[in-house]
Short mmCIF file of C-alpha atoms and ligand atoms in Angstrom, two decimals:
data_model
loop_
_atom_site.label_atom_id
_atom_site.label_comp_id
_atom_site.label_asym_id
_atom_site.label_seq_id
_atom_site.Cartn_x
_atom_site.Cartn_y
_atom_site.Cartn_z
CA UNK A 282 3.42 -58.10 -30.06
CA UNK A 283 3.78 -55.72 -27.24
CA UNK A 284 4.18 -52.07 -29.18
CA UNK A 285 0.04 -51.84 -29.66
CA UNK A 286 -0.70 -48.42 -29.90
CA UNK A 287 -3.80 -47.74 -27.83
CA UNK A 288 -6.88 -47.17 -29.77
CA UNK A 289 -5.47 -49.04 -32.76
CA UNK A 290 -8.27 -50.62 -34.98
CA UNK A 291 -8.09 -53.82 -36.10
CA UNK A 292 -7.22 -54.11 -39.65
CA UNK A 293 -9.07 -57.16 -40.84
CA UNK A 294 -12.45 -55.72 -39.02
CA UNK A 295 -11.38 -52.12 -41.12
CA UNK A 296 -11.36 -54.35 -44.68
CA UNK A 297 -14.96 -56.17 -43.53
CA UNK A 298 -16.02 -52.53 -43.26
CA UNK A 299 -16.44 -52.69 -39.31
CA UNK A 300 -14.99 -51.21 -36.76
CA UNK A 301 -13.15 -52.49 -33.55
CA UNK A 302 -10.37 -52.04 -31.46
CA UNK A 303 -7.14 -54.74 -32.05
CA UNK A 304 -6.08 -56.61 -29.06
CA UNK A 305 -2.66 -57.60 -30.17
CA UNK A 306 0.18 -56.19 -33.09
CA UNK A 307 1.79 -58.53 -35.25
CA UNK A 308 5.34 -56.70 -35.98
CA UNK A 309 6.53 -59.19 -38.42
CA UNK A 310 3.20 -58.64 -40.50
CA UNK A 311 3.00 -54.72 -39.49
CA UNK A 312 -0.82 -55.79 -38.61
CA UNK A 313 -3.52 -54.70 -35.35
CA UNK A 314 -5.59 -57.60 -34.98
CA UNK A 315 -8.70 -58.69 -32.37
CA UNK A 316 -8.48 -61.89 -30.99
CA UNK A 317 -11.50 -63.23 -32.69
CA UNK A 318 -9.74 -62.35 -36.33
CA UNK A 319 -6.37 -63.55 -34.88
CA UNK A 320 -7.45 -67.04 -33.93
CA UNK A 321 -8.67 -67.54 -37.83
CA UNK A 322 -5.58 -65.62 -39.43
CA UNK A 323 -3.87 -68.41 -37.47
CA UNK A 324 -5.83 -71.17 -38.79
CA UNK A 325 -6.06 -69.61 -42.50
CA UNK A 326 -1.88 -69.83 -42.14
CA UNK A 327 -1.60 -73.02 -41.73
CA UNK A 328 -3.84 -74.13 -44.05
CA UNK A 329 -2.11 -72.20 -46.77
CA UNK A 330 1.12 -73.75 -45.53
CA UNK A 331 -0.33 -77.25 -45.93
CA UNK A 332 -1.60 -76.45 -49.35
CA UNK A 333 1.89 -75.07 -50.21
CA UNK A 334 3.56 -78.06 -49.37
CA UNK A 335 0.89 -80.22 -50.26
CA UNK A 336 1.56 -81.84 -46.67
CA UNK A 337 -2.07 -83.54 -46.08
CA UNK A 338 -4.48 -84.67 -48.52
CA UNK A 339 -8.21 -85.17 -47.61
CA UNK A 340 -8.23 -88.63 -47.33
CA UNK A 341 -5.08 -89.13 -44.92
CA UNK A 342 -5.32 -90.13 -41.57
CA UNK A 343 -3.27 -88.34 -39.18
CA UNK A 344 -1.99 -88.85 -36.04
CA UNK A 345 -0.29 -85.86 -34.19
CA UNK A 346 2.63 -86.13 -31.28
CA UNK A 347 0.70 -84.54 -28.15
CA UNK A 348 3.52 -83.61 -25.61
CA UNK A 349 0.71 -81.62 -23.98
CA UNK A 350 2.80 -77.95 -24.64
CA UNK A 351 1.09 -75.44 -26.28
CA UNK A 352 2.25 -76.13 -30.42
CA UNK A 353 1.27 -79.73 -30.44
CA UNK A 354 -2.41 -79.31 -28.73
CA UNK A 355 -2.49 -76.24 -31.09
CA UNK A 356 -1.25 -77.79 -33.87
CA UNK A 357 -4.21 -80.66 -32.97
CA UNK A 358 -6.97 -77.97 -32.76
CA UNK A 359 -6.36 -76.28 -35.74
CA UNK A 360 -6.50 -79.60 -37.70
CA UNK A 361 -9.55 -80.22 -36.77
CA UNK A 362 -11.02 -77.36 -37.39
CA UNK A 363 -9.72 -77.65 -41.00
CA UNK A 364 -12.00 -81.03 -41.14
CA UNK A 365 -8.46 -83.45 -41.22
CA UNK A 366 -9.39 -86.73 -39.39
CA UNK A 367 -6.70 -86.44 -36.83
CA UNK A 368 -6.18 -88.34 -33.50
CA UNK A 369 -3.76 -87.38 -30.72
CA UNK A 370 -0.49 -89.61 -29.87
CA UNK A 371 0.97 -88.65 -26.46
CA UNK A 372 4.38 -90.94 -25.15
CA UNK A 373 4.59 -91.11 -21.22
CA UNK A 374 8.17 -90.19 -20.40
CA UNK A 375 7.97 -91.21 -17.26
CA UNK A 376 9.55 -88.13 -16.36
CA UNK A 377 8.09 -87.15 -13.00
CA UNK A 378 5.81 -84.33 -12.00
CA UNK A 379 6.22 -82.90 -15.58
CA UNK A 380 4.84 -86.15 -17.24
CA UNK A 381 1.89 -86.31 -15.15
CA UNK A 382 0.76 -82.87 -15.52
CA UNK A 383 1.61 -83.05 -19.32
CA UNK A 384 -0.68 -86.73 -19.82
CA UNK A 385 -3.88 -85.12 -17.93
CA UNK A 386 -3.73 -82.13 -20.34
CA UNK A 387 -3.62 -83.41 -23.26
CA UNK A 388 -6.53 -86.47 -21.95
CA UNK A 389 -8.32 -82.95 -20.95
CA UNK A 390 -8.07 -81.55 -24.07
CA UNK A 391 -8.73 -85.11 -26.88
CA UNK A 392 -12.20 -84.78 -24.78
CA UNK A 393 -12.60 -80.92 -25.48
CA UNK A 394 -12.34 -81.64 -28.79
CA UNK A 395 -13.63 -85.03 -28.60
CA UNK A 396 -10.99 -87.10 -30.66
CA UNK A 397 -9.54 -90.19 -29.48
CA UNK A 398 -5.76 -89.66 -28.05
CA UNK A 399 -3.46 -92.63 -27.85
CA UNK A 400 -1.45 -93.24 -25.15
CA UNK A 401 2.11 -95.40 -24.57
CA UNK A 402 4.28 -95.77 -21.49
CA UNK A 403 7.94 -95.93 -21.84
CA UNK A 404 7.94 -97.60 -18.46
CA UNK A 405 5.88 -100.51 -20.11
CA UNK A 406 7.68 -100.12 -23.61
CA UNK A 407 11.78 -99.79 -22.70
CA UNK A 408 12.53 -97.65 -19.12
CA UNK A 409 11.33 -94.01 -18.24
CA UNK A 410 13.74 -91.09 -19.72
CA UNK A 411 15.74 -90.57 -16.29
CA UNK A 412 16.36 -94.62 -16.35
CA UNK A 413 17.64 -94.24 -19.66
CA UNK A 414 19.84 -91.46 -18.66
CA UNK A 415 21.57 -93.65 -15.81
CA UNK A 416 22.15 -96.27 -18.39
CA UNK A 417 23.41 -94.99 -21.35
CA UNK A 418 25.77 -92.34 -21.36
CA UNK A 419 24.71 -90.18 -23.80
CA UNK A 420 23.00 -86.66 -23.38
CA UNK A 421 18.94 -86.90 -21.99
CA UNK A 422 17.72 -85.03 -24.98
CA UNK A 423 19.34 -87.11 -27.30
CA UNK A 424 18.04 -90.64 -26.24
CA UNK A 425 14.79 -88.86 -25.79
CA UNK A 426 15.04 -87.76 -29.05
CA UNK A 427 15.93 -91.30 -30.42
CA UNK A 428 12.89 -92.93 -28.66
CA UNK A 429 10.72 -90.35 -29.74
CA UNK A 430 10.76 -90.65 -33.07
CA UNK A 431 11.39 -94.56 -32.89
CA UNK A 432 7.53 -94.98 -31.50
CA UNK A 433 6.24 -92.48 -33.00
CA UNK A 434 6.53 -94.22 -36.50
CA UNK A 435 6.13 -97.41 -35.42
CA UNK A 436 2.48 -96.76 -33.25
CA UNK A 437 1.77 -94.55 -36.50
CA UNK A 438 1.96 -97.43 -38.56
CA UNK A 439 0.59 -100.31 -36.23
CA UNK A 440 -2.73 -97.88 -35.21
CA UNK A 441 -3.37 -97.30 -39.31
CA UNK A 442 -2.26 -93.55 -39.77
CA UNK A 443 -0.14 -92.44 -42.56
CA UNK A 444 0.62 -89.08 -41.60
CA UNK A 445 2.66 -87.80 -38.49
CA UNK A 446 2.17 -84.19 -37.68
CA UNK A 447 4.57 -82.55 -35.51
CA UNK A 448 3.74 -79.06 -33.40
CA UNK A 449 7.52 -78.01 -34.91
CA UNK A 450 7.03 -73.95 -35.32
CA UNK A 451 9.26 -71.23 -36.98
CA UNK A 452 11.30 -70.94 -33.61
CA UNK A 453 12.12 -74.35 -33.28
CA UNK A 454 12.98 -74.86 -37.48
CA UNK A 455 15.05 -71.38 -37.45
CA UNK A 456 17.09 -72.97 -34.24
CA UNK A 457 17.78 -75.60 -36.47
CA UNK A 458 19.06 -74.20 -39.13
CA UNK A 459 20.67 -71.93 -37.61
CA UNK A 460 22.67 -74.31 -36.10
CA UNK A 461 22.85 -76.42 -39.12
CA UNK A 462 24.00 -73.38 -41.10
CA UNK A 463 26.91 -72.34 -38.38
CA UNK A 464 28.39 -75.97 -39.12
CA UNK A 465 27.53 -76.19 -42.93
CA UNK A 466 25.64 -79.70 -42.33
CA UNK A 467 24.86 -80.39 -46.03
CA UNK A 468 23.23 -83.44 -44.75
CA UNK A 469 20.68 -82.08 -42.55
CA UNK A 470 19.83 -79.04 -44.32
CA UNK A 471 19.15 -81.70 -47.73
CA UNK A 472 16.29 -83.14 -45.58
CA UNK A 473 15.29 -79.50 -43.19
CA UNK A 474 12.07 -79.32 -44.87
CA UNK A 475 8.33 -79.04 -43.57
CA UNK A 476 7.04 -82.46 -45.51
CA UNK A 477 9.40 -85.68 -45.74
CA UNK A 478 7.73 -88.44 -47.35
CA UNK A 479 6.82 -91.56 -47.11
CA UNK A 480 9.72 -93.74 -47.72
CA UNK A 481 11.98 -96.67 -46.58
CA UNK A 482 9.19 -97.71 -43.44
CA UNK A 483 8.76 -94.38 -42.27
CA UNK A 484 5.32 -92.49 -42.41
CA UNK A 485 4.72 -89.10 -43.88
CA UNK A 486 6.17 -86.55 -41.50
CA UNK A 487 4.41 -83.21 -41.91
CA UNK A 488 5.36 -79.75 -39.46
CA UNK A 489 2.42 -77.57 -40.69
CA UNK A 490 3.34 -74.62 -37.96
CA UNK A 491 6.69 -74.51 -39.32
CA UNK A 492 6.12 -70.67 -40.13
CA UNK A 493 4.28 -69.76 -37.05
CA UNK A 494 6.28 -68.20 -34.06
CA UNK A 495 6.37 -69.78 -30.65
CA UNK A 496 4.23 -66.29 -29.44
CA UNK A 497 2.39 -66.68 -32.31
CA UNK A 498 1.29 -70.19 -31.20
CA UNK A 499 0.97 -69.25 -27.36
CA UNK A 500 -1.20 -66.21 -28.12
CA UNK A 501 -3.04 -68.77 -29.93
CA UNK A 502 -3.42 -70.83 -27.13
CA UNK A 503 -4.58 -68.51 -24.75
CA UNK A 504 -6.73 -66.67 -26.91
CA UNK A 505 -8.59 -70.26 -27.80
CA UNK A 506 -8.66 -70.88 -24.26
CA UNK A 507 -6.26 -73.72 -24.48
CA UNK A 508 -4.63 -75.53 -21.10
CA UNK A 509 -1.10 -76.45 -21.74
CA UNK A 510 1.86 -77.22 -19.39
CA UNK A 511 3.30 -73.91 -19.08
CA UNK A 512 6.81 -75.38 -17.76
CA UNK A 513 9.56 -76.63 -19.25
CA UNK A 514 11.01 -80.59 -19.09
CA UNK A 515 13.41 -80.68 -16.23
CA UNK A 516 16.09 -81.96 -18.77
CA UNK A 517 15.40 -78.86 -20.93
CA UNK A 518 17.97 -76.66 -18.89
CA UNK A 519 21.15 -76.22 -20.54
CA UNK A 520 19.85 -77.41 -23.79
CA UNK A 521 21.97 -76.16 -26.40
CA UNK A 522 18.42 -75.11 -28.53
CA UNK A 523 17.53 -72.61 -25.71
CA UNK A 524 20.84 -70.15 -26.30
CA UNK A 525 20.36 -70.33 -30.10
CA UNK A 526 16.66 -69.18 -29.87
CA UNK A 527 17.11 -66.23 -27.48
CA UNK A 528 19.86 -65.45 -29.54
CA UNK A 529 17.25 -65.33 -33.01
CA UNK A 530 14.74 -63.90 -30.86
CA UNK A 531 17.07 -60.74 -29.78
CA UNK A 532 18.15 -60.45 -33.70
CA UNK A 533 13.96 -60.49 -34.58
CA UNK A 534 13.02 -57.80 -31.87
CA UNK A 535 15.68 -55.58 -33.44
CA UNK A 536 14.40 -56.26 -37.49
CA UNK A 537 10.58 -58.19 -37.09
CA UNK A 538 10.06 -60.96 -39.44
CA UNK A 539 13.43 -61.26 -39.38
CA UNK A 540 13.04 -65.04 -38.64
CA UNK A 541 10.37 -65.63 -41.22
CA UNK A 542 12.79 -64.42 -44.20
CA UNK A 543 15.99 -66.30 -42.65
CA UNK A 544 13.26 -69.60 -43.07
CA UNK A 545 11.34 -68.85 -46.02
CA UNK A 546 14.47 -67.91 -47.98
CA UNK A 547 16.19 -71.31 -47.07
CA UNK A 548 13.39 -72.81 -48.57
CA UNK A 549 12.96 -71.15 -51.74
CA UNK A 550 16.98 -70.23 -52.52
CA UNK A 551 18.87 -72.55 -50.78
CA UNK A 552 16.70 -76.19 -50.13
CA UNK A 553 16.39 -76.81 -53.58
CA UNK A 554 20.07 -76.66 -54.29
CA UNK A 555 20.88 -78.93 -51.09
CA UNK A 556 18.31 -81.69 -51.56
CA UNK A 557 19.67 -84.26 -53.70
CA UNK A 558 23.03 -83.36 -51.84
CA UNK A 559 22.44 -86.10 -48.87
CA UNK A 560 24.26 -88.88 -48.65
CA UNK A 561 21.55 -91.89 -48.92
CA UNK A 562 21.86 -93.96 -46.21
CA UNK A 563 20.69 -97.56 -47.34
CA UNK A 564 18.12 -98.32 -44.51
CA UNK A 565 17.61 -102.04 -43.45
CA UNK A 566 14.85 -103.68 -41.28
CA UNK A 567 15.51 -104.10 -37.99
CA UNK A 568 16.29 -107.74 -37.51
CA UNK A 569 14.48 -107.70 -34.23
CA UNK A 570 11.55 -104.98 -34.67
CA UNK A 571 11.11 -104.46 -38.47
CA UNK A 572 11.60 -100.98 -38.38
CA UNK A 573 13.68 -98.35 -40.64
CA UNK A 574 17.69 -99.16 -39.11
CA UNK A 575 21.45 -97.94 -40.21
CA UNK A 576 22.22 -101.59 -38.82
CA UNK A 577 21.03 -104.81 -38.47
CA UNK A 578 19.12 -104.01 -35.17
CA UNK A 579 18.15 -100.42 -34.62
CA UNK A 580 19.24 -98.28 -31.54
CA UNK A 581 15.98 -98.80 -29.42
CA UNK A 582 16.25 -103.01 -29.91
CA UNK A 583 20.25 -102.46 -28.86
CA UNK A 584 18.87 -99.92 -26.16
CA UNK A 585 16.44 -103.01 -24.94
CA UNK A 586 19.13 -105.44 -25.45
CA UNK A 587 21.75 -103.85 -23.01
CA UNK A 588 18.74 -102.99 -20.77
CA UNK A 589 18.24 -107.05 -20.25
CA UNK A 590 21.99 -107.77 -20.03
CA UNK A 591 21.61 -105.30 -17.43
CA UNK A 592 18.98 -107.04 -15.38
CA UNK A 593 20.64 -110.40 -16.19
CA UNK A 594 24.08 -109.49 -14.28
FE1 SF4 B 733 12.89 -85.20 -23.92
FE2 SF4 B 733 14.82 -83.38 -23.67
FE3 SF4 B 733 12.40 -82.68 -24.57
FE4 SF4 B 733 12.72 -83.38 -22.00
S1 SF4 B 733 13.64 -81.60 -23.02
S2 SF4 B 733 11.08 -84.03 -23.36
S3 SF4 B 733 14.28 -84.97 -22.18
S4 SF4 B 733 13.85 -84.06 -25.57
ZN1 ZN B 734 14.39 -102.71 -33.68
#
């Protein structure tokens, strides 16, 4: 994005007959673009992306995880402006400084765009993220992960949406793979696509940015004029994910688009050979909760089990 030529001409203004100077170069796409075209190639993307995959139909009610970064407010926008009814869904960590900044933005921005954003506290629900990491000895990202995704479903269900849309993009799902590809995880690349369906007591999970970049999605941002926390989650340091994506990102500044053919292949070669290759895990009901478990109760009940032997001894 940074080897503009000066005086380059935008080359969607040049087709429309006009003529006006790019702001930005796409490298991967070998295209000068202004910001006013770039903020509806963005759009038109993902909307071809959610055709593709036939992630959303009209009638669907989404909800979208709001962390209050720059995909999933994105990610929010941009379904809007394609006319899906989506609301917001942002989970209070409880993780200091970085929560509160993070809750205000995305409050800010569900009135910018005037949608209704739902809000849960993990304080009121289980314990805040850095309680959970005295607790339970497993790595922060990990239970975060696991709680995540557990209300996430669960509030999807209870507030009447059928979709969950994630602000996933191409960075994040290369990481993945990557990773997944390094260790030859049949099981997770069978399910590493962009749409997994309803099934079992989970919603729809949809990840229509999955083949936009992460500076695709900030340039985004700022050209839109969007407010997003611009720092990262205190337990992000060290995170394995971080390595592996400067590690993609050094390979894609030597070959552009480099990233978007690693992805797009593994969908169209290799997916369809992995994805009847899982093995099906028989999912119960939680006995306590209802929801989608390996075992009888599901980690977040057993998390909120030990929590109140805790508080008993
Ligand atoms: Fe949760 Fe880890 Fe992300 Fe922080 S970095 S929000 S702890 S998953
Ligand atoms: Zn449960």
């Amino acid at each position: 994005m940074n080897s503009l030529k000066k005086g380059s001409l935008c080359l969607i203004c040049k087709t429309k007959g006009t003529k006006k100077e790019a702001d930005i170069y796409l490298p991967a796409y070998r295209l000068p673009i202004c910001k006013e075209h770039y903020l509806d190639w963005v759009v038109r993307r993902v909307e071809e992306t959610i055709k593709e995959f036939r992630m959303i139909k009209r009638d669907d009610r989404i909800l979208v995880a709001v962390s209050g970064g720059k995909d999933s407010l994105a990610l929010w926008d941009i379904l809007v402006k394609l006319g899906y009814e989506a609301d917001g869904f942002y989970i209070n960590l409880g993780i200091g400084e970085y929560s509160e900044d993070s809750k205000e933005l995305a409050i800010k921005f569900s009135k910018e765009i005037n949608r209704t954003l739902h809000i849960i506290s993990l304080k009121d629900e289980l314990l805040p993220i850095p309680k959970l990491k005295e607790k339970f000895n497993k790595p922060t990202c990990s239970v975060c992960g696991t709680v995540k995704r557990y209300y996430m479903n669960k509030k999807a269900k209870e507030l009447g949406y059928n979709v969950l849309a994630t602000g996933h993009n191409l960075d994040d799902e290369v990481a993945v793979l990557f990773k997944n590809v390094l260790t030859w995880d049949i099981n997770y690349l069978s399910r590493q696509y962009p749409v997994l369906e309803e099934e079992d007591g989970f919603v729809r999970k949809v990840k229509p940015l999955c083949r936009m970049s992460e500076k695709e999605m900030a340039l985004y941002s700022f050209f839109r004029g969007i407010e997003y926390i611009e720092y990262e989650c205190p337990f992000a340091e060290g995170a394995s994910t971080i390595e592996t994506k400067k590690f993609i990102s050094a390979l894609e500044e030597k070959s552009p688009g480099m990233k978007l053919q690693f992805y797009n292949s593994f969908l169209k070669r290799v997916y369809p050979l992995m994805k009847d290759k899982d093995q099906k895990v028989i999912l119960k009901s939680c006995k306590i909760c209802g929801e989608p478990s390996v075992n009888d109760t599901c980690s977040v009940c057993n998390m909120k089990l030990k929590i109140e032997d805790y508080t008993k001894s």
